Backbone as a ProteinNet text record, in pm:
[ID]
protein_1_A
[PRIMARY]
MNNIKNKVVVITGASSGLGEAATRTLSAAGATVVLGARRTDRIEALATELTAAGGHALAVSVDVTSAEQVQNLIDKTVEAFGRVDVLINNAGLMPSSPLEMLKINDWDRMIDVNLKGVLYGIAAALPVMKEQKSGHIINVSSVSGHKVSPGTAVYAATKHGVRVISEGLRQEVKPYNIRTTIISPGAVATELPDSVSVPEIAAGIKEFYKNALPADSFARVVAFAIEQPAEVDINEILFRPTSQEY
[TERTIARY]
-1318.8	-1303.2	-1436.1	-1519.4	-1649.2	-1636.8	-1528.8	-1512.1	-1457.5	-1435.1	-1396.6	-1518.2	-1608.5	-1723.8	-1803.2	-1833.9	-1915.1	-1844.9	-1720.4	-1646.7	-1605.6	-1605	-1561.6	-1414.5	-1330.6	-1185.4	-1127	-1055.9	-988.4	-840.7	-784.8	-645.7	-573.3	-467.5	-385.6	-274.7	-221.2	-121.2	-178.7	-305.8	-378.5	-356.5	-274.7	-261.5	-165.9	-86.9	9.7	59.6	141	214	128.9	171.1	103.9	-41	-64.8	-199.5	-294.6	-248.8	-332.4	-362.1	-260.7	-280	-379.7	-366.5	-459.6	-601.5	-612.9	-743.8	-811.2	-736.9	-794.3	-836.3	-750.1	-779.2	-899.7	-907.8	-1018.1	-1149.2	-1142.5	-1263.4	-1315.6	-1224.9	-1265	-1327.4	-1288.8	-1343	-1472.2	-1518.5	-1648.1	-1645.2	-1526.6	-1517.9	-1556.5	-1607.1	-1621.6	-1489.4	-1426.6	-1293	-1294.4	-1221.7	-1204.9	-1058.1	-1028.7	-890.7	-843.1	-735.2	-676.9	-536.6	-505.9	-372.2	-367.1	-244.9	-229.2	-259.4	-230.4	-250.1	-396.2	-475.6	-620.1	-662.9	-595.2	-634	-622.9	-519.5	-499.7	-606.6	-635.5	-733.1	-874.3	-902.7	-1034.7	-1051.6	-945.9	-952.2	-969.1	-898.9	-910.2	-1048.3	-1100.6	-1234.7	-1339.5	-1324.5	-1417	-1409.5	-1288.2	-1269	-1334.3	-1312.6	-1367.2	-1519.6	-1573.6	-1718.6	-1780.7	-1714.7	-1763.9	-1764.5	-1675.6	-1667.9	-1765.5	-1848.2	-1949.7	-1915.2	-1802.1	-1761.1	-1813.9	-1779.5	-1814.3	-1683.5	-1658.7	-1530.6	-1550.5	-1471.1	-1472.9	-1329.6	-1299.5	-1165.9	-1169.5	-1074.8	-1065.1	-920.5	-897.9	-762.6	-714.6	-593.5	-541.2	-389.3	-333.7	-191.1	-180.1	-119.6	-119.5	-34.2	40.8	115.3	25.2	-100.3	-197.9	-301.4	-304.5	-403.1	-544.7	-564.5	-697.3	-742.4	-650.1	-687	-715.3	-639.7	-665.4	-800.3	-831	-961.7	-1073	-1051	-1150.2	-1170.5	-1062.8	-1072	-1166.9	-1151.7	-1237.7	-1379.6	-1390.9	-1523.8	-1602.1	-1534	-1600.1	-1644.8	-1564.3	-1598.8	-1724.5	-1728.8	-1845	-1968.4	-1950.4	-2061.8	-2119.4	-2032.2	-2077.1	-2128	-2062.7	-2090.8	-2130	-2123.6	-2175.4	-2081.2	-1963.1	-1872.9	-1734	-1638.2	-1503.6	-1467.2	-1457.6	-1424.3	-1274.2	-1203	-1058.3	-991	-881.8	-794.6	-658.1	-608.9	-475	-385.5	-300.1	-204.4	-84	-91.9	5.8	99.9	59.4	140.9	280.5	382.7	519.5	618	735.9	844.3	978	1082.8	1210.8	1330.3	1343.1	1459.9	1583.6	1635.7	1744.5	1876.8	1961.9	2095.1	2176.2	2309.6	2392.7	2366.3	2367.9	2342	2438.9	2564	2664.1	2632.5	2540.6	2501.4	2405.9	2354.6	2272	2152.4	2083.2	1965.2	1843.4	1844.6	1744.3	1604.2	1590.2	1457	1400.3	1487.4	1443	1405.2	1481.8	1447.6	1308.6	1285.7	1155.8	1042.1	1063	959.1	926	1028.8	1003.5	929.5	968.3	899.9	755.3	734.4	599.6	507.1	555.9	471.5	465.3	581.3	586.6	540	562.9	533.4	412	419.4	307.1	183	202.6	87.7	10.6	83.2	19.5	-56.7	5.7	-60.2	-186.2	-179.1	-296.8	-409.4	-374.3	-475.4	-542.3	-460.9	-515.1	-605.2	-559.2	-636.6	-772.6	-778.2	-904.1	-998.7	-943.8	-1029	-1066.4	-982.4	-1003.9	-1136.4	-1173.2	-1302.4	-1420.5	-1414.6	-1522.1	-1528.7	-1412.8	-1408.5	-1447.7	-1410.1	-1451.7	-1602.9	-1664.1	-1809.4	-1877	-1817.6	-1872.3	-1852.4	-1752.3	-1704.5	-1651.6	-1589.5	-1526.7	-1438.9	-1345.4	-1258.4	-1125.6	-1046.9	-918.8	-824.9	-713.9	-614.5	-490.6	-454.7	-338.6	-233.3	-118.9	-9.7	103.6	150.8	254.5	392	470.4	609.1	698.5	803.1	899.7	994.4	1064.9	1175.8	1275.2	1281	1368	1315.7	1195	1145.6	1197	1272.4	1331	1483.3	1537.6	1682.5	1725.5	1849.1	1903.1	2025.4	2040.2	2159.5	2211.5	2338.3	2393.3	2311.3	2283.9	2207.5	2058.2	2011.4	1866.8	1826.3	1912.1	1887.8	1755.3	1727.1	1605.3	1482.4	1490.4	1379.7	1351.1	1456.2	1438.6	1379.5	1422.4	1368.5	1218.5	1175.1	1031	955.1	1012.1	942.4	948	1057.8	1057.1	947.5	937.3	836.5	695.1	668.4	536.3	504.5	603.4	581.5	555.6	629.1	611.6	472.6	434.4	301.4	192.6	209.5	109.6	94.6	205.5	198.6	133	164.8	97.2	-52.2	-87.9	-229	-298.7	-233.9	-293	-333.7	-245.6	-273	-384.4	-395.5	-491.4	-634	-650.7	-784.3	-860.1	-808.2	-877.6	-1020.8	-1048.4	-1186.9	-1285.8	-1236.3	-1325.1	-1338	-1283.6	-1295.8	-1231.1	-1120.2	-1049.8	-926.1	-905.9	-789.2	-678.3	-555.5	-441.1	-343.9	-290.1	-194.2	-79.9	42.4	160.8	201.8	219.1	269.5	404.1	506.1	643.6	691.2	678.7	724.9	876.5	933.8	1070	1064.6	1141.9	1146.1	1019.5	936.6	814.4	816.5	780.8	790.8	690.5	740.9	659.9	742.4	686.7	760	850.5	850.4	926.2	1073.2	1143.6	1285.6	1309.1	1206.7	1222.9	1248.3	1217.2	1238	1381.5	1466.6	1607.6	1685.6	1745.3	1812.8	1965.2	2020.7	2166.1	2211.6	2294.8	2327	2377.1	2471	2526.1	2423.6	2336.5	2230.3	2126.6	2092.8	1995.1	2041	2171.8	2225.5	2209.6	2235.9	2219.3	2074.8	1985.4	1842.3	1795.6	1845.5	1808.6	1851.8	1970.1	2018.8	1931.8	1896.5	1813.3	1677.5	1625.4	1491.8	1490.4	1604	1607.2	1521.4	1499.8	1414	1285.5	1241.4	1124.7	998.9	917	787.5	690.4	591.1	487.3	403.9	342.8	268.3	148.5	95.9	-19.7	16.4	146.4	186.3	148	166.4	124	-27.2	-96.6	-242.8	-296.8	-233.7	-279.5	-257.3	-147.3	-120.1	-225.3	-257.9	-362.3	-494.7	-530.6	-656.1	-657.2	-544.4	-534.9	-564.7	-507.5	-527.8	-673.3	-732.9	-870.4	-971.7	-949.3	-1051.6	-1063.9	-974	-984.8	-1113.2	-1165.2	-1282.9	-1256.7	-1361.2	-1347.9	-1266.5	-1269.2	-1195.8	-1047.2	-1003.3	-861.8	-795.9	-691.8	-621.5	-479.6	-455.6	-322.6	-240.1	-149.9	-84.5	35.7	109.6	227.2	265.6	296.6	341.4	465.2	572.6	695	712.9	718.9	737.7	840.6	911.1	1019.6	1014.7	1082.8	1110.9	1189.4	1165.2	1236.1	1386	1432.4	1575.9	1638.7	1558.5	1611.7	1677.9	1803.9	1874.3	1843.1	1847.2	1827.8	1686.2
1649.9	1507.1	1434	1478.2	1416.1	1270	1233.6	1096.3	1005.3	1057.8	976.5	945.4	1040.7	1025.3	899.9	822.7	700.4	581.3	596.8	481.5	391.8	261.3	163.9	133.3	171.1	162	67	-34.8	-131	-95.6	-88	-45.7	-146.3	-208.4	-295.6	-212.8	-263.8	-187.3	-59	-65.5	55.9	95.8	20.4	47.1	161.2	206.5	313.6	370.7	474.3	526.7	564.2	519.2	554.7	508.7	385.6	332.1	408.1	441	518.1	656.6	721.1	854.8	851.4	752.7	741.7	714.4	630.9	599.7	726	805.8	928.4	1026.4	1045.7	1140.9	1098.4	971.5	923.5	922.1	888.2	893.1	1036.2	1130.1	1270.3	1319	1256.6	1294.5	1221.3	1137.5	1073.6	929.5	869.6	729.2	639.3	522.3	414.3	339	328.3	270	137.6	40.3	-90	-104.7	-113.7	-112.5	-255.3	-292	-423.4	-413	-491.9	-495.7	-608.3	-642.5	-745.8	-691.6	-563	-505	-463.7	-562.5	-545.1	-432.4	-419.2	-314.5	-176.4	-154.3	-22.3	7.9	-88.2	-59	-50.7	-127.2	-115.2	21.1	69	201.5	309.9	297.6	396.7	391.8	271.7	259.3	320.3	298.2	357.1	509.3	561.9	706.9	766.7	702.9	755.5	746.3	640	623.3	728.8	755.2	856.7	995	1015.5	1143.8	1152.7	1047.9	1050.5	971.3	901.7	823.6	681.3	606.6	464.5	386.6	301.6	231	92	0	-138.1	-185.1	-248.4	-303.6	-454.6	-507.4	-652.2	-695	-783.6	-833.2	-913.2	-884.8	-955.9	-957.6	-1071.2	-1087.7	-1112.1	-1019.7	-1028.7	-1143	-1210.1	-1327.8	-1449.8	-1437.1	-1545.2	-1511.4	-1587.4	-1563.3	-1575.9	-1669.8	-1690.5	-1568.8	-1508.6	-1391.5	-1270.1	-1256	-1145.1	-1164.2	-1287.8	-1316.7	-1283	-1315.6	-1283.6	-1133.8	-1056.6	-910.2	-859.3	-909.7	-866.8	-920.1	-1045.2	-1102.8	-1023.8	-986.5	-908.5	-772.1	-713.7	-584.7	-595.1	-696.4	-715	-747.3	-828.6	-863.7	-739.8	-649.3	-530.5	-419.9	-401.7	-283	-312.7	-438.8	-476.5	-463	-402.2	-378.8	-343.3	-339.1	-288.5	-194.2	-67.2	30.2	50.3	46.6	70.7	-26.5	-87.3	-164.5	-98	-65.4	-8.4	-113.3	-176	-274.2	-199	-169.5	-81.5	-153.4	-266.8	-334.9	-365	-337	-362.8	-354.7	-411.9	-401.3	-396.2	-354	-321.9	-363.6	-490	-531.1	-548.6	-438.7	-441.2	-481.4	-542.4	-584.2	-621	-616.5	-662.3	-810.1	-846.8	-986	-1082	-1039	-1128	-1168.6	-1097.7	-1135.8	-1254.6	-1288.7	-1409.6	-1415.3	-1303.2	-1298.7	-1351.8	-1481.5	-1546.1	-1529.8	-1534.3	-1515.8	-1378.1	-1276.8	-1142.1	-1134.5	-1201.3	-1204.5	-1264.3	-1376.3	-1443.1	-1353.4	-1283.8	-1195.6	-1084.2	-1023.8	-915.8	-967.2	-1082.3	-1140.3	-1174	-1231.3	-1271.1	-1151.4	-1045.4	-928.8	-835.1	-792.8	-686.6	-731.7	-857.3	-904.7	-997.4	-1105.5	-1199.3	-1136	-1048	-979.4	-898.4	-833.9	-759.2	-854.1	-965.3	-1063.2	-1119.1	-1145.2	-1197.2	-1093.9	-966.7	-861.9	-856.9	-864.2	-865.1	-986.1	-1102.9	-1225.9	-1218.3	-1153.3	-1143.3	-1039.6	-925.2	-813.7	-819.6	-877.7	-871.2	-934.6	-1051.4	-1107.6	-1016.7	-951.3	-859.4	-741.4	-684.8	-569.2	-605.2	-723.5	-768.5	-779.4	-833.4	-847.7	-710.8	-614.4	-477.7	-402	-445	-370.2	-232.9	-229.1	-106	-138.4	-49.7	-67.7	3	4.7	74.6	2.8	-47.2	-114.4	-26.9	12.3	97.5	14.2	-3	-80.3	13.3	-3.4	84.6	23.5	91.2	52.7	141.9	196.8	278.8	341.6	446.1	495	381.4	285.8	168.8	74.6	96.5	24.4	82.2	193.6	259.8	260.5	259	267.6	166.4	118.9	22.6	83	57.1	100.6	-17.4	-14.9	-125.7	-153.4	-279.3	-319.7	-329.5	-283.3	-283.3	-375.2	-465.8	-543.6	-619.2	-689.6	-770.6	-681.1	-581.2	-486.9	-420.8	-374.2	-310.5	-408.3	-534.2	-634.9	-652.3	-654.1	-669	-547.6	-429.3	-309.1	-290.8	-334.9	-343.5	-440.5	-552.5	-651.9	-598.1	-515.1	-453.5	-371.1	-299.5	-217.6	-305.2	-414.2	-504.6	-569.1	-619.3	-680	-577.6	-456.1	-352	-316.5	-311	-278.8	-392.2	-515.6	-627.7	-625.3	-595.2	-585.9	-477	-362.3	-250.2	-293.4	-366	-406.2	-510.8	-591.1	-701.2	-660.5	-552.9	-523.6	-417	-374.2	-271	-310.8	-440	-475.1	-460.8	-447.8	-446.2	-306.9	-206	-68.5	-51.1	-122.6	-115.7	-28.2	60.6	148.6	90	123.8	76.9	192.3	198.6	304.5	245.2	282.7	251.9	381.4	376.3	492.8	456.9	534.8	509.1	626.2	612.7	721.2	718.6	836.5	846.7	842.1	926.8	926.9	990.1	907.4	951.8	892.5	971.4	929.5	819	697.4	581.3	494.7	379.6	283.7	193.8	210	121.5	109.1	218.9	204.7	122.2	107.2	31.4	-116.1	-163.9	-305.6	-336.6	-233.7	-253.5	-285.2	-404.3	-447.5	-441.1	-422.7	-416.3	-273.6	-254.2	-119.6	-23.7	-67.9	24	62.8	-32.4	-1.4	88.6	58	139.5	283.8	303.3	438.9	514.5	444.5	507.5	540.6	449.8	473.3	593.3	601.4	713.5	845.4	849.1	969.8	1002.3	896.3	911.8	972	935.6	978.3	1107.2	1170.6	1287.6	1402.6	1410	1513.7	1453.7	1343.9	1271.8	1358.7	1334.8	1402.2	1340.8	1415.4	1356	1257	1162.2	1055.7	1109.1	1226.4	1277.3	1321.9	1334.6	1362.6	1244.7	1123.5	1002.5	1000.6	1035.2	1033.5	1127.2	1241	1335.8	1279.9	1207.7	1144.8	1038.5	958	856.9	922.6	1027.3	1097.2	1152.9	1207.7	1261.7	1153.5	1035	927.3	880.8	870	819.4	920.5	1048.6	1149.1	1186.2	1135.3	1166.6	1108.9	1171.8	1116	972.6	894.6	751.4	723.9	817.6	793.6	827.6	877.1	912.5	808.1	745.2	639	686.9	727.6	771.5	646.4	611	479.9	474.1	584.7	577.4	715.1	719.1	842.7	811.8	884.1	877	1013.7	1016.7	1146.3	1133.3	1242.6	1248.2	1382.5	1392	1526	1605.5	1733.8	1816.6	1808.3	1786.9	1782.7	1645.5	1544.9	1407.9	1386	1341.3	1312.3	1173.1	1073	932.9	909.7
-396.6	-379.6	-400.6	-493.2	-515.8	-557.7	-622.9	-667.6	-558.7	-439.7	-324.4	-238.1	-226.2	-138.3	-172.6	-70.2	-77.2	-140.3	-180.4	-230.7	-114.4	-139.2	-39.7	-65.9	29.8	12.3	116.6	71	158.2	163.2	282.6	300.2	387.8	336.6	421.1	486.3	595	668.8	724.5	769.7	809.5	954.2	1027.7	1171.3	1203.6	1106.1	1132.4	1000.6	1011.2	895.9	776.8	659	534.5	533.5	580.4	578.2	668.6	788	879.7	822.7	767.2	710.7	595.8	507.7	395.7	445.6	546.8	603.5	655.9	731.2	788.1	678.1	579.3	472.4	390.6	355.7	272.6	349.1	477	559	569.3	588.6	597.6	467.2	356.4	225.6	193.5	285.5	267.4	222.6	214.4	176	292.4	260.6	358.3	359.3	475	480.7	556.5	502.3	566.4	599.5	728.1	777.7	798.4	731.1	748.3	805	908.5	967.3	1069.4	1112.9	1215.6	1355.1	1377.2	1509.4	1525.5	1564.3	1568.8	1661.3	1774.3	1869.3	1807.3	1727.8	1665.8	1562.3	1475	1369.9	1426.4	1531.4	1593.9	1659.8	1725.2	1787.6	1682.3	1569.7	1463.1	1398.8	1375.9	1318.1	1409.9	1540	1637.6	1634.5	1626.8	1621.7	1497.1	1382.2	1257.1	1255.2	1310.1	1316.1	1407.1	1520	1613.5	1549.9	1453.7	1384.5	1267.9	1251.2	1146.6	1023.1	1025.1	909.6	914.6	811.2	803.5	795	894.7	900.8	958.9	909.1	956.3	971.8	1084.4	1108.5	1091.4	1014.7	992.4	1012.7	1107.2	1131.4	1010.8	964.6	847.6	850	817	789.7	640.6	567.5	420.8	367.3	454.1	408.1	397.5	437.3	427.4	321.1	213.5	108.1	163.1	255.9	313.4	394	470.8	550.5	461.9	354.6	262.6	193.7	156.7	97.9	196.6	323.1	426.3	439.2	425.9	430.4	322.2	201.6	90.8	109.6	153.6	175	280.4	390	495.3	442	354	294.8	210.1	124	37.2	120.2	223.4	311.2	378.9	420.8	494.2	402.5	288.3	207	61.9	21	-109.7	-226.5	-203.9	-315.5	-264.2	-355.4	-327.1	-441	-410.7	-515.1	-529.4	-416.9	-419.5	-322.8	-368.1	-280.1	-278.7	-159.1	-145.3	-79.7	-159.9	-110.5	-53.4	75.8	139.1	235.7	291	392.1	337.4	419.5	374.6	489.2	467.9	565.3	492.7	568.1	505.3	592.9	631.7	710.7	622.6	572.3	474.4	538.1	457	499.9	377.1	386.9	274.9	246	120	82.9	150.3	170.5	227.4	371.7	436.2	571.4	572.2	453.7	436	531.5	543.9	631	554.4	536	452.3	508.7	639.8	699.1	667	669.2	633.6	486.1	401.2	258.9	239.8	307.3	293.9	341.3	453.3	506.5	407.7	348.6	251.9	129.4	79.8	-36.1	-1	118.1	158.6	176.9	241.9	269.8	149.8	100.6	0.4	-137.6	-170.6	-305.5	-306.7	-228.9	-228	-165.4	-67.6	-9.1	-111.9	-203.6	-312.2	-404.4	-438.7	-525.5	-460.4	-330	-261.1	-261.3	-246.6	-253.1	-389.2	-493.4	-629.7	-649.8	-603.5	-621.8	-554.2	-437.8	-365	-424.3	-465	-509.1	-656.2	-739.1	-884.6	-928.4	-876.3	-918.8	-885	-770.7	-731	-827.2	-857.6	-946.3	-1089.2	-1133.3	-1266.8	-1274.8	-1170.5	-1166.5	-1166.4	-1093.9	-1087.1	-1217.1	-1294.2	-1411.2	-1371.2	-1251.4	-1205.5	-1085.5	-1058.7	-943.2	-963.6	-858.2	-861.1	-766.1	-816.6	-733.9	-726.5	-604.1	-580.3	-508.6	-570.6	-512.4	-471.3	-348	-296.4	-321.7	-402.1	-429.1	-343.7	-401.3	-327	-426.8	-383.4	-463.9	-487.7	-395	-413.3	-520.4	-567.8	-684.1	-813.8	-804	-920.3	-914.7	-792.4	-773.8	-667.5	-679.3	-583.4	-516.5	-387.8	-316.4	-234.8	-192.4	-115.1	10.8	32.9	150.2	127.5	12.1	-13.9	-128.5	-169.1	-291.1	-287.9	-179.4	-175.4	-160.9	-74.6	-62	-196.3	-263.1	-393.7	-495.2	-488.2	-579.7	-559.2	-432.3	-409.6	-461.2	-444.9	-487.9	-639.9	-702.9	-849.2	-893.7	-822.7	-856.7	-847.5	-748.3	-735.4	-859.6	-908.9	-1028.6	-1151.1	-1163.7	-1277.4	-1274.2	-1157.2	-1142.6	-1174.8	-1124.8	-1146.6	-1293.6	-1364.4	-1507.9	-1585.1	-1548.9	-1613.2	-1585.3	-1461.2	-1424.2	-1503.5	-1515	-1589.4	-1729.6	-1795.9	-1933.5	-1942.1	-1838.8	-1843.3	-1806.8	-1728.9	-1675.4	-1752.8	-1865.1	-1942.9	-1980.6	-2015.1	-2051.3	-1936.9	-1812.9	-1696.3	-1633.2	-1700.2	-1651.4	-1513.7	-1489.9	-1362	-1378.4	-1284.1	-1286.2	-1198.1	-1229.9	-1150.7	-1128.3	-1007.4	-974.3	-892.9	-928.2	-848.4	-779.3	-648.3	-575.3	-514.3	-547.6	-501.9	-415.9	-283.7	-196.9	-178.8	-158.7	-109	42.4	107.4	253.8	311	370.3	436.7	577.4	675.9	815.6	847.9	871	908.5	1003.3	1038.9	1120.7	1036.8	905.2	816.3	854.2	885.8	921.1	1047.8	1130.1	1254.6	1229.6	1109.1	1079.2	1038.4	1030.3	994.5	1121.8	1128.5	1251	1242.8	1123.6	1108	1140.4	1244.5	1293.6	1186.5	1101.8	1002.7	896.7	861.9	766.2	832.1	957.9	1031	1043	1064.3	1075	943.6	832.8	701.8	672.1	710.6	690.4	774	899	985.7	923.5	866.6	800	678.7	603.4	484.4	519.8	636.7	676.7	758.5	775	863.1	811.2	679.9	621.7	565.4	626.1	575.8	575.8	476.9	468.1	568	613.4	698.3	618.5	688.8	621.8	543.4	582.6	509	367.2	337.4	198.6	109.6	161.3	89.5	75.2	181.5	178.3	70.2	54.3	-48.5	-188.4	-206.8	-336.4	-366	-265.8	-282.3	-320.1	-247.9	-276.4	-418.4	-462.1	-598.8	-702	-683.8	-780.5	-782.6	-664.4	-656.4	-707.1	-680.3	-707.1	-854.5	-940.4	-1082.8	-1141.9	-1246.5	-1314.2	-1360.7	-1375.4	-1404.8	-1530.3	-1624.6	-1749.7	-1739.1	-1623.3	-1603.3	-1513.8	-1565.1	-1493.5	-1462.9	-1338.2	-1296.2	-1267.4	-1356.2	-1347.3	-1255	-1240.1	-1155	-1102.6	-972.1	-908.8	-825.5	-851	-770.7	-706.3	-573.2	-508.1	-396.5	-371.8	-272.2	-200.8	-87.6	-34.2	-137.8	-143.9	-239.7	-223.6	-101.3	-72.8	-96.8	-128.5	-140.8	-276.4	-276.3	-401.8	-450.1	-360.8	-400.2	-449.7
[MASK]
++++++++++++++++++++++++++++++++++++++++++++++++++++++++++++++++++++++++++++++++++++++++++++++++++++++++++++++++++++++++++++++++++++++++++++++++++++++++++++++++++++++++++++++++++++++++++++++++++++++++++++++++++++++++++++++++++++++++++++++++++++++

């Protein structure tokens, strides 16, 4: 993991699940990690733990639905460490429901976090990376960014959108030596299913996640993408439990 050591990596949604796992793995590999999340107590405790273990970590409270807060996350990173080598747009939620239930507030939340949050991350980090003439933006999609099932239409739309934005970004940033990666996990054990409030959908999600992979499976995928030599751009990874059909 020589290409991870000493890199400054910003991770949203770092307070639990995929983000926490990636933070721990990258810190152990020698990266400087900047933890962004709304649950400030969790990321501060994790940053303290990683620092005590000899790592370099900074916790910054951020709600990715606010462009200003995401900009502050990047500004604090540059202020503390002088650069941003990797941004992992990981924050997301999944309050899925059938469209006929008209849960418009849930639709808005998914669009704001899953889609606009990614755009805000790109908007904040891209100028820094262009100036550096280097960088790596990792956007977290989902198997639902490839397939749609009943009750997941809006969630799937946001995750399809992440893939579309990422591909457009990939084509646009070639002059600046910036790499882009889309990571689409299948069932991985996180708090994501907890955001499903419709009982029948929640039951299906629980069944879907019964053979979920541990969160460190995602962390290893992230590390694989980052640790490649600078001339190698891993653009998209879709991974699932071996037993998962969907």
